[in-house]
Backbone as a printed PyTorch tensor [residue, N CA C, xyz], in Angstrom:
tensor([[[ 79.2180, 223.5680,  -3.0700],
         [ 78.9100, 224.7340,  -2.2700],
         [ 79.9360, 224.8350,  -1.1410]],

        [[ 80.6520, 226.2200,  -0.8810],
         [ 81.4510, 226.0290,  -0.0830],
         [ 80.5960, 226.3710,   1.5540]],

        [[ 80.9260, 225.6310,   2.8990],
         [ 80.5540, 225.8710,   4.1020],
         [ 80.5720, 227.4600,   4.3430]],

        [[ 80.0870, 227.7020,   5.0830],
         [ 79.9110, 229.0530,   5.7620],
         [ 80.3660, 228.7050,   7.2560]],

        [[ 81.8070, 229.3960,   7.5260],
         [ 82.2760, 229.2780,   8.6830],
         [ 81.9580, 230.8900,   9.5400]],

        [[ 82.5610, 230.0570,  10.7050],
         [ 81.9900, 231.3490,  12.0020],
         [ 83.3870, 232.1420,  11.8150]],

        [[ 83.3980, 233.2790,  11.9930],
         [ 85.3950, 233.8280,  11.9360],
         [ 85.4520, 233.3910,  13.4020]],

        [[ 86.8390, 233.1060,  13.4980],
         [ 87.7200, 233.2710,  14.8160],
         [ 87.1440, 234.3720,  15.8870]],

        [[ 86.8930, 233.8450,  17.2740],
         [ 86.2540, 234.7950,  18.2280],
         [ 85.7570, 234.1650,  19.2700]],

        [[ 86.5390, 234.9260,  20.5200],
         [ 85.5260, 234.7040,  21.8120],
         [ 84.3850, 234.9520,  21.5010]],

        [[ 83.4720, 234.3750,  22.0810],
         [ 81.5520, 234.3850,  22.2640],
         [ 81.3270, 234.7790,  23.7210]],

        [[ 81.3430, 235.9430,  23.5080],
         [ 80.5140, 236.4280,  25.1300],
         [ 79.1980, 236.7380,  25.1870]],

        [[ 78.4750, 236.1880,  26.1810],
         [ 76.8120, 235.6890,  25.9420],
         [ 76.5750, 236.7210,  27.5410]],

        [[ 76.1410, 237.8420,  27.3460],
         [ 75.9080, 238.8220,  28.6150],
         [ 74.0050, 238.8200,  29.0260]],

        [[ 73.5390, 238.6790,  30.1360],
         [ 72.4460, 238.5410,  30.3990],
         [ 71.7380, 240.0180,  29.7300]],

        [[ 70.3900, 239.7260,  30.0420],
         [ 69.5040, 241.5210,  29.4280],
         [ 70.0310, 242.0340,  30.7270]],

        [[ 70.3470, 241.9950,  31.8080],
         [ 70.3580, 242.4020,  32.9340],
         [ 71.7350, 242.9090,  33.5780]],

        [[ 72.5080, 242.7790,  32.7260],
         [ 73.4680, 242.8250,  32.7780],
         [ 74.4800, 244.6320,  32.3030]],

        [[ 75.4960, 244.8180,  33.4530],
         [ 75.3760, 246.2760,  33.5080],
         [ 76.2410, 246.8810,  32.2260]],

        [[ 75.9250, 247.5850,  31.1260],
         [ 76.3680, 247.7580,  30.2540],
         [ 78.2170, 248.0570,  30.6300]],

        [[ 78.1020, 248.8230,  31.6020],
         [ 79.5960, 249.3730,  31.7080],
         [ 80.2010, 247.7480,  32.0860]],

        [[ 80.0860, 247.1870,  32.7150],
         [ 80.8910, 245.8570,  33.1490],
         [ 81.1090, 245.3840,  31.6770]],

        [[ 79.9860, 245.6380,  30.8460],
         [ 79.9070, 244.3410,  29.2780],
         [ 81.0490, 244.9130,  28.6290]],

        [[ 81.1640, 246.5290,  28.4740],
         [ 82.2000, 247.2060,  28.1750],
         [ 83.7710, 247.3220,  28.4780]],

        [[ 83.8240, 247.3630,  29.4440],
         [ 85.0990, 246.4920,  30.6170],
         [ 85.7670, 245.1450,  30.0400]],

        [[ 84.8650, 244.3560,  29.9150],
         [ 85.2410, 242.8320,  29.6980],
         [ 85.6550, 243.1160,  28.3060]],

        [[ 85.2990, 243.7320,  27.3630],
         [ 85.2670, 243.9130,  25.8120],
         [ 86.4730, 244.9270,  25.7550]],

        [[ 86.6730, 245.4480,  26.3600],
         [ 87.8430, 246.4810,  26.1620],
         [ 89.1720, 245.6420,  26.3690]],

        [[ 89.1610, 244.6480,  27.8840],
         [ 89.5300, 243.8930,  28.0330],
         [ 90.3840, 243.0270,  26.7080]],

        [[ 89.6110, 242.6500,  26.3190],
         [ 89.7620, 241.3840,  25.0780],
         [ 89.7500, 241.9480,  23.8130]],

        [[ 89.3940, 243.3960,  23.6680],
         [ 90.3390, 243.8300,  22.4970],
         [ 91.5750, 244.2790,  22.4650]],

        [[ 92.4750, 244.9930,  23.6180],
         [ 93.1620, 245.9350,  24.1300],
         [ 94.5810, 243.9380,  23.7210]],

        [[ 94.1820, 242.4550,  23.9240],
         [ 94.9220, 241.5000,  23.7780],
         [ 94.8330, 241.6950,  21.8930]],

        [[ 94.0680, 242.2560,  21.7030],
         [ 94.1830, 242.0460,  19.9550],
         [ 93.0970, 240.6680,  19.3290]],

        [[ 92.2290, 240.4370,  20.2090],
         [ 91.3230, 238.6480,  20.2350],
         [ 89.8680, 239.2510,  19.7360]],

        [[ 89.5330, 238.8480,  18.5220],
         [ 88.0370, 239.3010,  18.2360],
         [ 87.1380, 238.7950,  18.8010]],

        [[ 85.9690, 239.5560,  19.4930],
         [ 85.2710, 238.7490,  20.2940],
         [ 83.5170, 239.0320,  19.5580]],

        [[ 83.0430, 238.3350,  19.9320],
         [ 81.4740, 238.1700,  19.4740],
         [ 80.4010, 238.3380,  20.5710]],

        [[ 79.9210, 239.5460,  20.7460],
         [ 78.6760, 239.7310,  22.0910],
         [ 77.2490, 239.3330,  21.6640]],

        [[ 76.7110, 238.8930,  22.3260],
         [ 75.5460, 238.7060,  22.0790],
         [ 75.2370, 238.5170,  23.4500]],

        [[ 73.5470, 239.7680,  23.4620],
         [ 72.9000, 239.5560,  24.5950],
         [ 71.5450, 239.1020,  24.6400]],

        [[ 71.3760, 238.3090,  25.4250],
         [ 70.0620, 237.3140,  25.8400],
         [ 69.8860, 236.7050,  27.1670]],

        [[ 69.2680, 236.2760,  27.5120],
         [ 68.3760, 236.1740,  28.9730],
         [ 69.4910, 234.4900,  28.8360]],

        [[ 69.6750, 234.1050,  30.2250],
         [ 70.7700, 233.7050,  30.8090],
         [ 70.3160, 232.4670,  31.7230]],

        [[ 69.8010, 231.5420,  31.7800],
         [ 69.6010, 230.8870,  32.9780],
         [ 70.7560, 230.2310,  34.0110]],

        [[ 71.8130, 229.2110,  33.4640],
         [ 72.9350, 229.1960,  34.4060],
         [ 73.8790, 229.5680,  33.6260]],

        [[ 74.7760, 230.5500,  34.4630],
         [ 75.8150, 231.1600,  34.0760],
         [ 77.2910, 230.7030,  33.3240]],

        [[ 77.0880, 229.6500,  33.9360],
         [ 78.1730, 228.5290,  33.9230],
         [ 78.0710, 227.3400,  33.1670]],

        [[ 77.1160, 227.1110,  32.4210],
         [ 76.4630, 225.7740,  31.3710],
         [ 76.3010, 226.8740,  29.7260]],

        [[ 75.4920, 228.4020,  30.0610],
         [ 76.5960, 229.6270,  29.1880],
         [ 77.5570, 229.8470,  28.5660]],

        [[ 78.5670, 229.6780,  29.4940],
         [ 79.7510, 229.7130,  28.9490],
         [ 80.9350, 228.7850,  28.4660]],

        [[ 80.0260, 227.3120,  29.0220],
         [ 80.5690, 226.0600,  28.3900],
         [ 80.0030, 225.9240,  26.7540]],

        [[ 78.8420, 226.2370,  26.7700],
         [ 78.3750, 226.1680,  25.4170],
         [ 78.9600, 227.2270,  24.2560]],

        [[ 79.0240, 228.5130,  25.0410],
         [ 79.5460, 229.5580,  24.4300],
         [ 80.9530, 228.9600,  23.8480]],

        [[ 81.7540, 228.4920,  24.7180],
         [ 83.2540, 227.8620,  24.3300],
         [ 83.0200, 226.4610,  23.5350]],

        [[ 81.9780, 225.9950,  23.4830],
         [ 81.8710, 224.5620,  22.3680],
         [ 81.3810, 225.1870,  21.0810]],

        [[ 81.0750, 226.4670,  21.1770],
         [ 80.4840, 226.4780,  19.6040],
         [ 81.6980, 228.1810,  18.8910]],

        [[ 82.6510, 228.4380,  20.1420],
         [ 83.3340, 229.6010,  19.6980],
         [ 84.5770, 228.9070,  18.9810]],

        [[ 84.8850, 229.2450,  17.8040],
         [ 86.2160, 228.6290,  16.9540],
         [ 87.6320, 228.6780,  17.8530]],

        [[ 87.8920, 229.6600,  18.6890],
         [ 89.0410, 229.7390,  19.8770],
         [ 88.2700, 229.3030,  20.8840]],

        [[ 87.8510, 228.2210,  20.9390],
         [ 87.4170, 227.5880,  22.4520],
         [ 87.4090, 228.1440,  23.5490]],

        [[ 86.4430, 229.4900,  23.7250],
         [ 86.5250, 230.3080,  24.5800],
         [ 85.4240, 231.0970,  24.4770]],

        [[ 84.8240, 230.5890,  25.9280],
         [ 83.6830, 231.4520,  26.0290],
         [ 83.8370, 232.1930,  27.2230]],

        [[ 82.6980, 233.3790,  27.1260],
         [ 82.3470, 234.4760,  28.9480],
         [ 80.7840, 234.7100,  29.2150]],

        [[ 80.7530, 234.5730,  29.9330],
         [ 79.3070, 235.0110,  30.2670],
         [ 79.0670, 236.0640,  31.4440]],

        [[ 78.5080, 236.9960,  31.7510],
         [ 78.4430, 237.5870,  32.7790],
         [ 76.3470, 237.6960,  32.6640]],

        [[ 76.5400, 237.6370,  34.1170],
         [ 74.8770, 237.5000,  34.7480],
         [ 75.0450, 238.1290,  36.4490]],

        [[ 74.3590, 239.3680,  36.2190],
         [ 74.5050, 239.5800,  37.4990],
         [ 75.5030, 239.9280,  38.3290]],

        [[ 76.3570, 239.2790,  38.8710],
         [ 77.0010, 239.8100,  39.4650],
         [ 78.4200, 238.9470,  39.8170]],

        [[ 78.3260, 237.7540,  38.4110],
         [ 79.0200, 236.7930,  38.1980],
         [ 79.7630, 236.7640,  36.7880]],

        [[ 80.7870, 236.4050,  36.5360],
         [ 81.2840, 236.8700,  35.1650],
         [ 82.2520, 235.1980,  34.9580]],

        [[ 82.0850, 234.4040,  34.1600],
         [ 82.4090, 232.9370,  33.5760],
         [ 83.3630, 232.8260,  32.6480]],

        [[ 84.8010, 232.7350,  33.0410],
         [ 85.2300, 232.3240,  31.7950],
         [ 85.3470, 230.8160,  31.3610]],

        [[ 85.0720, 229.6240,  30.0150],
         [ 85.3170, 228.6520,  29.9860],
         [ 86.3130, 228.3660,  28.6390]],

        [[ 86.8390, 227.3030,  29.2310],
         [ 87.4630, 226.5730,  27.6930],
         [ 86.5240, 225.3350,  27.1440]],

        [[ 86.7670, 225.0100,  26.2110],
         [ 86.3040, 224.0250,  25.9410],
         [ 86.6160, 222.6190,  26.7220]],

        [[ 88.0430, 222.8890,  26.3650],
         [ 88.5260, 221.4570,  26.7320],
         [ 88.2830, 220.8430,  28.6000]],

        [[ 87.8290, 221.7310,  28.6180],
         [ 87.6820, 221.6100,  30.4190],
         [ 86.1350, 220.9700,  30.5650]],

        [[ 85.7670, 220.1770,  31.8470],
         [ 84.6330, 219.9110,  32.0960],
         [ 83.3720, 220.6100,  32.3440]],

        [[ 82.4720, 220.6330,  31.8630],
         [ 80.8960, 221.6600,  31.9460],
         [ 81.1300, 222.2340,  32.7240]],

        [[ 80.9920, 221.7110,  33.9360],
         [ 80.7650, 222.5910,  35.6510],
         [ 81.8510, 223.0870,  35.9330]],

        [[ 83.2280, 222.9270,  35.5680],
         [ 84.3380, 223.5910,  35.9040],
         [ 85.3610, 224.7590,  34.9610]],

        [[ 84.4110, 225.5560,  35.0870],
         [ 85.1510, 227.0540,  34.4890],
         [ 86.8230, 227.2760,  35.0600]],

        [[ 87.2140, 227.5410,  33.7680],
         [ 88.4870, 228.0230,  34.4900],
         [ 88.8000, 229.4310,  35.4170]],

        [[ 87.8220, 230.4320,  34.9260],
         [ 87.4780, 231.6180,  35.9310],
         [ 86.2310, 231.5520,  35.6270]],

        [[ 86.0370, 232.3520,  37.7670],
         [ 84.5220, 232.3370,  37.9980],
         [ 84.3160, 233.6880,  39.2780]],

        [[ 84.0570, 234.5550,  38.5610],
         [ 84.0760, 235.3700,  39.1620],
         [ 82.7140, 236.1460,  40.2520]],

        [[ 82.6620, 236.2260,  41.4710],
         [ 81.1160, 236.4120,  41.8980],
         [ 81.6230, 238.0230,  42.4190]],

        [[ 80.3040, 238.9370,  42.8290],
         [ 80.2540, 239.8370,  42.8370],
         [ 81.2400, 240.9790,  41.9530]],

        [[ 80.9160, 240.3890,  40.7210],
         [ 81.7020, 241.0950,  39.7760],
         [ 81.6790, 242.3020,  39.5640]],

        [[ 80.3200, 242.7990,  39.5250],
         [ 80.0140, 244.4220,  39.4850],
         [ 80.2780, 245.4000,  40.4010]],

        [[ 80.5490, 244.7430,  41.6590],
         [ 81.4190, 245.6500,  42.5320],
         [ 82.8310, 246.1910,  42.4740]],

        [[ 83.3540, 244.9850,  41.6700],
         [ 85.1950, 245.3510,  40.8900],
         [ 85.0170, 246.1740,  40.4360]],

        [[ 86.2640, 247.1770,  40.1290],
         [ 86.8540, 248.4720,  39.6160],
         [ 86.6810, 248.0440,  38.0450]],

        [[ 86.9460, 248.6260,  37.4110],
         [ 86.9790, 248.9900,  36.1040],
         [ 88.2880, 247.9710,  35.8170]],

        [[ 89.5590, 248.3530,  36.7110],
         [ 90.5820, 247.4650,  36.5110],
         [ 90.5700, 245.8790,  36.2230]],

        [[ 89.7580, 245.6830,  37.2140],
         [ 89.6900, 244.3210,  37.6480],
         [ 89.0910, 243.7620,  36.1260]],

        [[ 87.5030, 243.7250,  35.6910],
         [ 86.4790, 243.8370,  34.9020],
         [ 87.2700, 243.4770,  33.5460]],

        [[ 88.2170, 244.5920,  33.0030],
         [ 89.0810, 244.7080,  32.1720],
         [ 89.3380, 243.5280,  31.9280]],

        [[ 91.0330, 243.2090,  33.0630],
         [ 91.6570, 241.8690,  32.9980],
         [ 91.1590, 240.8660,  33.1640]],

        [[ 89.9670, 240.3320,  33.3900],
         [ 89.2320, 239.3460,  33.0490],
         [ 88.9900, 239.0660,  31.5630]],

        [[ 88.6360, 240.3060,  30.9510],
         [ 88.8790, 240.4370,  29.6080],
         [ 89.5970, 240.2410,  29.0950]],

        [[ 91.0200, 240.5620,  29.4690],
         [ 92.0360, 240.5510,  28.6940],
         [ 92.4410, 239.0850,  29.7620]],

        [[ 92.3630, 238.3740,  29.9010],
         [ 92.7490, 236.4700,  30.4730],
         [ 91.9530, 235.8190,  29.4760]],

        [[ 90.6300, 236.2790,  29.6100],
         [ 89.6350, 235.2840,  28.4450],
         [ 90.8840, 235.2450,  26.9960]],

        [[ 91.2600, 236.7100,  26.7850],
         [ 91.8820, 236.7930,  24.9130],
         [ 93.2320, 235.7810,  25.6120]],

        [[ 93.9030, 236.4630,  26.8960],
         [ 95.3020, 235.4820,  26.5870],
         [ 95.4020, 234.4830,  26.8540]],

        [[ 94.1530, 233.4830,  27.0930],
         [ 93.9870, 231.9520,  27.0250],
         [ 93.8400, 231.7040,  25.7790]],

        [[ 93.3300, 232.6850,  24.6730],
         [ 93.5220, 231.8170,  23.7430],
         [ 94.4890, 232.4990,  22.6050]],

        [[ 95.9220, 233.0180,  23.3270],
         [ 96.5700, 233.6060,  22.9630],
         [ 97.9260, 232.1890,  23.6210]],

        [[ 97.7320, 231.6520,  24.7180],
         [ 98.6020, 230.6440,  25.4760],
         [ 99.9400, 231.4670,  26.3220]],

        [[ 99.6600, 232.7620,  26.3130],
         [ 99.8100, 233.8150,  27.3290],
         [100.1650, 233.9370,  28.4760]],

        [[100.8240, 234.1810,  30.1150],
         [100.2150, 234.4820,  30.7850],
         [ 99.0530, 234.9110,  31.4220]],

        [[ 98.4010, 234.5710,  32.6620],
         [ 97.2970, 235.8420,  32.7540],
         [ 97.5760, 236.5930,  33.6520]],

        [[ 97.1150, 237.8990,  33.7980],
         [ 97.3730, 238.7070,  34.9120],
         [ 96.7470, 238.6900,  35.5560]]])
């Protein structure tokens, strides 16, 4: 029997609470790099243990989470508690901002610059 693999893809794990236009932003973000990403929304307890898990079980070691008013990017290879971006009062950023968070999550696992 052959395995059933996950395809290639960021895992972004967005709270129920979470403001559709920001989820949109971040996703425009990370397609606009060319990086397939995987949303799934569900209730959120820490934002940041989220998106470590999100990045241990995403095939490009890369997870996001946004909750509120906080938006997580992690790698795998990095320690639980230490996200490589961590963004607070996120929903107050422009559309601009929101975006390129999006598009850093794809070009980390592109080995990219970020902007």
């Amino acid at each position: 029997m052959i395995p059933v693999l996950s395809k290639p893809a960021i895992y972004f794990h967005a709270d129920t609470d979470a403001n559709p236009e920001s989820i949109k932003q971040v996703l425009f973000g990370i397609e606009e790099e060319g990086i397939p990403c995987e949303l799934e929304i569900k209730p959120l307890k820490d934002e940041v243990e989220a998106a470590f898990r999100a990045s241990a079980s995403s095939p490009l070691l890369v997870g996001v989470t946004l909750k509120n008013d906080h938006l997580v990017i992690h790698y795998r290879n990095l320690p639980p508690d230490q996200p490589l971006f961590s963004a607070y009062r996120f929903e107050a950023n422009t559309s601009e901002k929101k975006r390129n968070m999006g598009m850093n999550a794809a070009r980390l696992v592109k080995g990219v610059p970020f902007k």
